[in-house]
Amino acid sequence: ILIRIRERCGMIRMTIADDGMGMEQAKLRSLKRQMQEEETGQTSIGLFNINKRLHAMYDRGGMQIHSKAGVGTVISVTIPDERGSRFEG
């Protein structure tokens, strides 16, 4: 597992990558579709909740998932860098 956190252009991107089984493209499309729906089934509840909270908390926040069977999966979470705004008057 590789975890990377970077700041660029006022955004913070956290990327988590693994070299596990990955997913077939049909499964990945289904997962992405589930994450966009208002309610989710019994699978992927954690990803659904994280994505929903990101969109509720940040206008420009979001999550992206890339995966390839036999190669691995990469999940990126992007949020605005608000560290300076707490100290500004």
PDB file of C-alpha atoms in Angstrom:
ATOM      1  CA  ILE A   1       0.000   0.000   0.000  1.00  0.00           C
ATOM      2  CA  LEU A   2       1.251   3.451  -0.937  1.00  0.00           C
ATOM      3  CA  ILE A   3      -0.183   6.592   0.667  1.00  0.00           C
ATOM      4  CA  ARG A   4       0.661  10.000  -0.761  1.00  0.00           C
ATOM      5  CA  ILE A   5      -0.557  13.445   0.327  1.00  0.00           C
ATOM      6  CA  ARG A   6       0.118  16.491  -1.827  1.00  0.00           C
ATOM      7  CA  GLU A   7      -0.937  20.135  -1.901  1.00  0.00           C
ATOM      8  CA  ARG A   8      -1.312  21.891  -5.220  1.00  0.00           C
ATOM      9  CA  CYS A   9      -3.202  24.983  -6.342  1.00  0.00           C
ATOM     10  CA  GLY A  10      -5.105  25.296  -3.059  1.00  0.00           C
ATOM     11  CA  MET A  11      -6.207  21.659  -2.994  1.00  0.00           C
ATOM     12  CA  ILE A  12      -5.026  18.715  -0.895  1.00  0.00           C
ATOM     13  CA  ARG A  13      -5.043  15.314  -2.595  1.00  0.00           C
ATOM     14  CA  MET A  14      -4.689  12.105  -0.580  1.00  0.00           C
ATOM     15  CA  THR A  15      -3.977   9.055  -2.724  1.00  0.00           C
ATOM     16  CA  ILE A  16      -4.084   5.470  -1.530  1.00  0.00           C
ATOM     17  CA  ALA A  17      -2.832   2.811  -3.953  1.00  0.00           C
ATOM     18  CA  ASP A  18      -2.499  -0.934  -3.671  1.00  0.00           C
ATOM     19  CA  ASP A  19      -1.196  -3.667  -5.907  1.00  0.00           C
ATOM     20  CA  GLY A  20      -3.948  -6.132  -5.036  1.00  0.00           C
ATOM     21  CA  MET A  21      -6.457  -7.889  -7.277  1.00  0.00           C
ATOM     22  CA  GLY A  22      -7.983  -4.724  -8.683  1.00  0.00           C
ATOM     23  CA  MET A  23     -11.414  -4.754 -10.345  1.00  0.00           C
ATOM     24  CA  GLU A  24     -12.821  -5.550 -13.742  1.00  0.00           C
ATOM     25  CA  GLN A  25     -14.136  -2.434 -15.517  1.00  0.00           C
ATOM     26  CA  ALA A  26     -17.777  -3.550 -15.187  1.00  0.00           C
ATOM     27  CA  LYS A  27     -17.384  -3.849 -11.394  1.00  0.00           C
ATOM     28  CA  LEU A  28     -15.661  -0.449 -11.232  1.00  0.00           C
ATOM     29  CA  ARG A  29     -18.468   1.191 -13.248  1.00  0.00           C
ATOM     30  CA  SER A  30     -21.050  -0.395 -10.933  1.00  0.00           C
ATOM     31  CA  LEU A  31     -19.179   0.847  -7.849  1.00  0.00           C
ATOM     32  CA  LYS A  32     -18.967   4.395  -9.218  1.00  0.00           C
ATOM     33  CA  ARG A  33     -22.669   4.342 -10.087  1.00  0.00           C
ATOM     34  CA  GLN A  34     -23.564   3.179  -6.553  1.00  0.00           C
ATOM     35  CA  MET A  35     -21.499   5.995  -5.056  1.00  0.00           C
ATOM     36  CA  GLN A  36     -23.528   8.590  -6.972  1.00  0.00           C
ATOM     37  CA  GLU A  37     -26.920   7.254  -5.856  1.00  0.00           C
ATOM     38  CA  GLU A  38     -28.815   8.606  -2.867  1.00  0.00           C
ATOM     39  CA  GLU A  39     -28.868   5.249  -1.102  1.00  0.00           C
ATOM     40  CA  THR A  40     -26.586   2.268  -1.270  1.00  0.00           C
ATOM     41  CA  GLY A  41     -27.088  -1.454  -0.846  1.00  0.00           C
ATOM     42  CA  GLN A  42     -25.067  -3.646   1.474  1.00  0.00           C
ATOM     43  CA  THR A  43     -21.826  -3.288  -0.499  1.00  0.00           C
ATOM     44  CA  SER A  44     -19.377  -0.384  -0.490  1.00  0.00           C
ATOM     45  CA  ILE A  45     -21.100   1.431   2.367  1.00  0.00           C
ATOM     46  CA  GLY A  46     -17.809   2.966   3.551  1.00  0.00           C
ATOM     47  CA  LEU A  47     -16.933   4.432   0.145  1.00  0.00           C
ATOM     48  CA  PHE A  48     -20.501   5.676  -0.266  1.00  0.00           C
ATOM     49  CA  ASN A  49     -20.400   7.435   3.130  1.00  0.00           C
ATOM     50  CA  ILE A  50     -16.994   9.027   2.527  1.00  0.00           C
ATOM     51  CA  ASN A  51     -18.017  10.318  -0.896  1.00  0.00           C
ATOM     52  CA  LYS A  52     -21.314  11.702   0.437  1.00  0.00           C
ATOM     53  CA  ARG A  53     -19.581  13.486   3.332  1.00  0.00           C
ATOM     54  CA  LEU A  54     -16.909  14.963   1.056  1.00  0.00           C
ATOM     55  CA  HIS A  55     -19.569  16.503  -1.167  1.00  0.00           C
ATOM     56  CA  ALA A  56     -21.536  17.766   1.855  1.00  0.00           C
ATOM     57  CA  MET A  57     -18.516  19.369   3.534  1.00  0.00           C
ATOM     58  CA  TYR A  58     -16.609  20.764   0.549  1.00  0.00           C
ATOM     59  CA  ASP A  59     -17.907  22.432  -2.589  1.00  0.00           C
ATOM     60  CA  ARG A  60     -14.806  21.321  -4.449  1.00  0.00           C
ATOM     61  CA  GLY A  61     -14.187  18.037  -2.637  1.00  0.00           C
ATOM     62  CA  GLY A  62     -14.502  14.598  -4.120  1.00  0.00           C
ATOM     63  CA  MET A  63     -13.244  11.072  -4.560  1.00  0.00           C
ATOM     64  CA  GLN A  64     -11.950   9.242  -7.612  1.00  0.00           C
ATOM     65  CA  ILE A  65     -11.403   5.517  -8.002  1.00  0.00           C
ATOM     66  CA  HIS A  66      -9.237   3.877 -10.646  1.00  0.00           C
ATOM     67  CA  SER A  67      -8.711   0.142 -10.818  1.00  0.00           C
ATOM     68  CA  LYS A  68      -7.496  -2.529 -13.178  1.00  0.00           C
ATOM     69  CA  ALA A  69      -7.932  -6.257 -12.674  1.00  0.00           C
ATOM     70  CA  GLY A  70      -4.654  -7.940 -11.806  1.00  0.00           C
ATOM     71  CA  VAL A  71      -2.893  -4.597 -11.243  1.00  0.00           C
ATOM     72  CA  GLY A  72      -4.507  -2.844  -8.259  1.00  0.00           C
ATOM     73  CA  THR A  73      -6.682   0.056  -7.155  1.00  0.00           C
ATOM     74  CA  VAL A  74      -6.028   3.757  -6.581  1.00  0.00           C
ATOM     75  CA  ILE A  75      -8.410   5.943  -4.571  1.00  0.00           C
ATOM     76  CA  SER A  76      -7.855   9.713  -4.477  1.00  0.00           C
ATOM     77  CA  VAL A  77      -9.625  12.085  -2.096  1.00  0.00           C
ATOM     78  CA  THR A  78      -9.414  15.798  -2.879  1.00  0.00           C
ATOM     79  CA  ILE A  79     -10.391  18.635  -0.531  1.00  0.00           C
ATOM     80  CA  PRO A  80      -9.720  22.381  -0.481  1.00  0.00           C
ATOM     81  CA  ASP A  81      -6.684  23.450   1.554  1.00  0.00           C
ATOM     82  CA  GLU A  82      -8.377  25.519   4.262  1.00  0.00           C
ATOM     83  CA  ARG A  83      -5.454  25.658   6.675  1.00  0.00           C
ATOM     84  CA  GLY A  84      -4.852  29.388   6.151  1.00  0.00           C
ATOM     85  CA  SER A  85      -8.527  30.376   6.306  1.00  0.00           C
ATOM     86  CA  ARG A  86      -8.793  29.568  10.028  1.00  0.00           C
ATOM     87  CA  PHE A  87      -6.258  32.282  10.853  1.00  0.00           C
ATOM     88  CA  GLU A  88      -7.512  35.013   8.555  1.00  0.00           C
ATOM     89  CA  GLY A  89      -9.783  37.711   9.949  1.00  0.00           C
TER      90      GLY A  89
END
